[in-house]
Amino acid sequence: MQKAMISECMLGVPCRYDGKSKPLPLEIIEKLKEKYELIPFCPEAFALPTPRPPARFIGDKIIDINGVDKTDAFLKGAKEALRICKENNIKVFIGKEKSPSCGVKKTSAYINGCECKCDAPGLTSKILKEEGIELISEWDLTS
């Protein structure tokens, strides 16, 4: 069975910045389990505490709401995700949208003084895609 890394919060693990989870509907999780061996991972929780201040892209940096640059921590989590994928022959990543780490289609950003969801992948998704790992958005599972 093919392995797929999945954003851990979508399986009900309370690892998001707010200490909560955003689980997928059970029927979607069951369908995924028919196709993939799911490997849960949260790149943010790997390198940062939970809960933690929310963070957004500002240019090419990831800055939390207190103005602290968290880019290195996000990069550390992304590199760990890539290491796990390579060591376990994982070719698919199922990502949580609007996350500055795991977003596949949209991520949180701060542009021209306004918070928005921009059409760009999160840092982990970007790095995994550059290494040839297929990205699947949670939105593709629920539509």
PDB file of C-alpha atoms in Angstrom, residues 14-108:
ATOM      1  CA  PRO A  14      -4.551  18.967  18.686  1.00  0.00           C
ATOM      2  CA  CYS A  15      -1.295  20.304  17.218  1.00  0.00           C
ATOM      3  CA  ARG A  16      -2.461  23.506  15.497  1.00  0.00           C
ATOM      4  CA  TYR A  17      -1.214  26.907  16.596  1.00  0.00           C
ATOM      5  CA  ASP A  18      -4.361  27.325  18.746  1.00  0.00           C
ATOM      6  CA  GLY A  19      -3.936  23.926  20.414  1.00  0.00           C
ATOM      7  CA  LYS A  20      -6.869  22.501  18.465  1.00  0.00           C
ATOM      8  CA  SER A  21      -7.332  20.173  15.526  1.00  0.00           C
ATOM      9  CA  LYS A  22      -9.291  20.420  12.261  1.00  0.00           C
ATOM     10  CA  PRO A  23     -10.255  16.801  11.621  1.00  0.00           C
ATOM     11  CA  LEU A  24     -11.478  15.651   8.258  1.00  0.00           C
ATOM     12  CA  PRO A  25     -14.865  13.939   8.234  1.00  0.00           C
ATOM     13  CA  LEU A  26     -14.521  10.295   9.302  1.00  0.00           C
ATOM     14  CA  GLU A  27     -15.790   8.993   5.955  1.00  0.00           C
ATOM     15  CA  ILE A  28     -12.990  10.858   4.141  1.00  0.00           C
ATOM     16  CA  ILE A  29     -10.368   9.499   6.532  1.00  0.00           C
ATOM     17  CA  GLU A  30     -11.707   5.977   5.967  1.00  0.00           C
ATOM     18  CA  LYS A  31     -11.513   6.437   2.168  1.00  0.00           C
ATOM     19  CA  LEU A  32      -7.948   7.679   2.485  1.00  0.00           C
ATOM     20  CA  LYS A  33      -7.037   4.654   4.613  1.00  0.00           C
ATOM     21  CA  GLU A  34      -8.342   2.370   1.844  1.00  0.00           C
ATOM     22  CA  LYS A  35      -5.839   3.917  -0.566  1.00  0.00           C
ATOM     23  CA  TYR A  36      -2.898   4.959   1.646  1.00  0.00           C
ATOM     24  CA  GLU A  37      -1.001   4.066   4.744  1.00  0.00           C
ATOM     25  CA  LEU A  38      -1.329   7.461   6.452  1.00  0.00           C
ATOM     26  CA  ILE A  39       1.783   8.907   8.097  1.00  0.00           C
ATOM     27  CA  PRO A  40       0.719  11.830  10.335  1.00  0.00           C
ATOM     28  CA  PHE A  41       3.118  14.723  10.858  1.00  0.00           C
ATOM     29  CA  CYS A  42       2.886  18.370  11.922  1.00  0.00           C
ATOM     30  CA  PRO A  43       5.923  20.338  10.754  1.00  0.00           C
ATOM     31  CA  GLU A  44       5.064  23.292  12.991  1.00  0.00           C
ATOM     32  CA  ALA A  45       4.636  21.224  16.155  1.00  0.00           C
ATOM     33  CA  PHE A  46       7.948  19.494  15.375  1.00  0.00           C
ATOM     34  CA  ALA A  47       9.861  22.732  15.931  1.00  0.00           C
ATOM     35  CA  LEU A  48       7.482  24.938  17.942  1.00  0.00           C
ATOM     36  CA  PRO A  49       5.335  24.551  21.080  1.00  0.00           C
ATOM     37  CA  THR A  50       1.581  23.996  20.991  1.00  0.00           C
ATOM     38  CA  PRO A  51      -0.210  26.309  21.392  1.00  0.00           C
ATOM     39  CA  ARG A  52       1.867  29.013  19.692  1.00  0.00           C
ATOM     40  CA  PRO A  53       1.188  32.481  18.274  1.00  0.00           C
ATOM     41  CA  PRO A  54      -0.257  32.322  14.755  1.00  0.00           C
ATOM     42  CA  ALA A  55       2.234  33.097  11.993  1.00  0.00           C
ATOM     43  CA  ARG A  56       1.957  34.440   8.463  1.00  0.00           C
ATOM     44  CA  PHE A  57       4.208  34.971   5.470  1.00  0.00           C
ATOM     45  CA  ILE A  58       5.524  38.501   5.188  1.00  0.00           C
ATOM     46  CA  GLY A  59       7.542  38.455   1.992  1.00  0.00           C
ATOM     47  CA  ASP A  60       9.659  35.306   2.150  1.00  0.00           C
ATOM     48  CA  LYS A  61       9.754  35.227   5.971  1.00  0.00           C
ATOM     49  CA  ILE A  62       7.282  33.618   8.373  1.00  0.00           C
ATOM     50  CA  ILE A  63       6.544  36.045  11.196  1.00  0.00           C
ATOM     51  CA  ASP A  64       4.265  35.418  14.173  1.00  0.00           C
ATOM     52  CA  ILE A  65       1.699  37.966  15.343  1.00  0.00           C
ATOM     53  CA  ASN A  66       4.183  39.254  17.925  1.00  0.00           C
ATOM     54  CA  GLY A  67       6.632  40.162  15.158  1.00  0.00           C
ATOM     55  CA  VAL A  68       9.011  37.273  15.890  1.00  0.00           C
ATOM     56  CA  ASP A  69      10.658  35.664  12.849  1.00  0.00           C
ATOM     57  CA  LYS A  70       9.800  31.949  12.923  1.00  0.00           C
ATOM     58  CA  THR A  71      11.171  31.117   9.466  1.00  0.00           C
ATOM     59  CA  ASP A  72      13.975  28.906  10.815  1.00  0.00           C
ATOM     60  CA  ALA A  73      11.574  26.856  12.954  1.00  0.00           C
ATOM     61  CA  PHE A  74       9.182  26.384  10.011  1.00  0.00           C
ATOM     62  CA  LEU A  75      12.120  25.382   7.804  1.00  0.00           C
ATOM     63  CA  LYS A  76      13.287  22.875  10.428  1.00  0.00           C
ATOM     64  CA  GLY A  77       9.829  21.239  10.406  1.00  0.00           C
ATOM     65  CA  ALA A  78       9.720  21.220   6.596  1.00  0.00           C
ATOM     66  CA  LYS A  79      13.136  19.567   6.399  1.00  0.00           C
ATOM     67  CA  GLU A  80      12.029  16.935   8.917  1.00  0.00           C
ATOM     68  CA  ALA A  81       8.925  16.234   6.810  1.00  0.00           C
ATOM     69  CA  LEU A  82      11.162  15.767   3.776  1.00  0.00           C
ATOM     70  CA  ARG A  83      13.519  13.488   5.716  1.00  0.00           C
ATOM     71  CA  ILE A  84      10.597  11.309   6.835  1.00  0.00           C
ATOM     72  CA  CYS A  85       9.257  11.153   3.282  1.00  0.00           C
ATOM     73  CA  LYS A  86      12.619  10.142   1.824  1.00  0.00           C
ATOM     74  CA  GLU A  87      13.376   7.547   4.515  1.00  0.00           C
ATOM     75  CA  ASN A  88       9.918   5.969   4.224  1.00  0.00           C
ATOM     76  CA  ASN A  89       9.448   6.225   0.438  1.00  0.00           C
ATOM     77  CA  ILE A  90       6.448   8.542   0.858  1.00  0.00           C
ATOM     78  CA  LYS A  91       5.423  10.039  -2.493  1.00  0.00           C
ATOM     79  CA  VAL A  92       2.218  11.880  -1.461  1.00  0.00           C
ATOM     80  CA  PHE A  93       1.513  14.712   0.982  1.00  0.00           C
ATOM     81  CA  ILE A  94      -2.048  15.612   2.017  1.00  0.00           C
ATOM     82  CA  GLY A  95      -1.986  19.164   3.334  1.00  0.00           C
ATOM     83  CA  LYS A  96      -4.109  21.453   5.485  1.00  0.00           C
ATOM     84  CA  GLU A  97      -5.078  24.555   3.563  1.00  0.00           C
ATOM     85  CA  LYS A  98      -4.356  28.096   4.777  1.00  0.00           C
ATOM     86  CA  SER A  99      -1.425  26.838   6.840  1.00  0.00           C
ATOM     87  CA  PRO A 100       1.921  28.609   6.357  1.00  0.00           C
ATOM     88  CA  SER A 101       3.453  25.119   6.540  1.00  0.00           C
ATOM     89  CA  CYS A 102       1.018  22.699   4.956  1.00  0.00           C
ATOM     90  CA  GLY A 103      -1.171  24.770   2.647  1.00  0.00           C
ATOM     91  CA  VAL A 104      -1.213  23.298  -0.842  1.00  0.00           C
ATOM     92  CA  LYS A 105      -3.223  25.935  -2.725  1.00  0.00           C
ATOM     93  CA  LYS A 106      -3.489  28.781  -0.197  1.00  0.00           C
ATOM     94  CA  THR A 107      -1.471  30.031   2.729  1.00  0.00           C
ATOM     95  CA  SER A 108      -1.714  32.824   5.266  1.00  0.00           C
TER      96      SER A 108
END
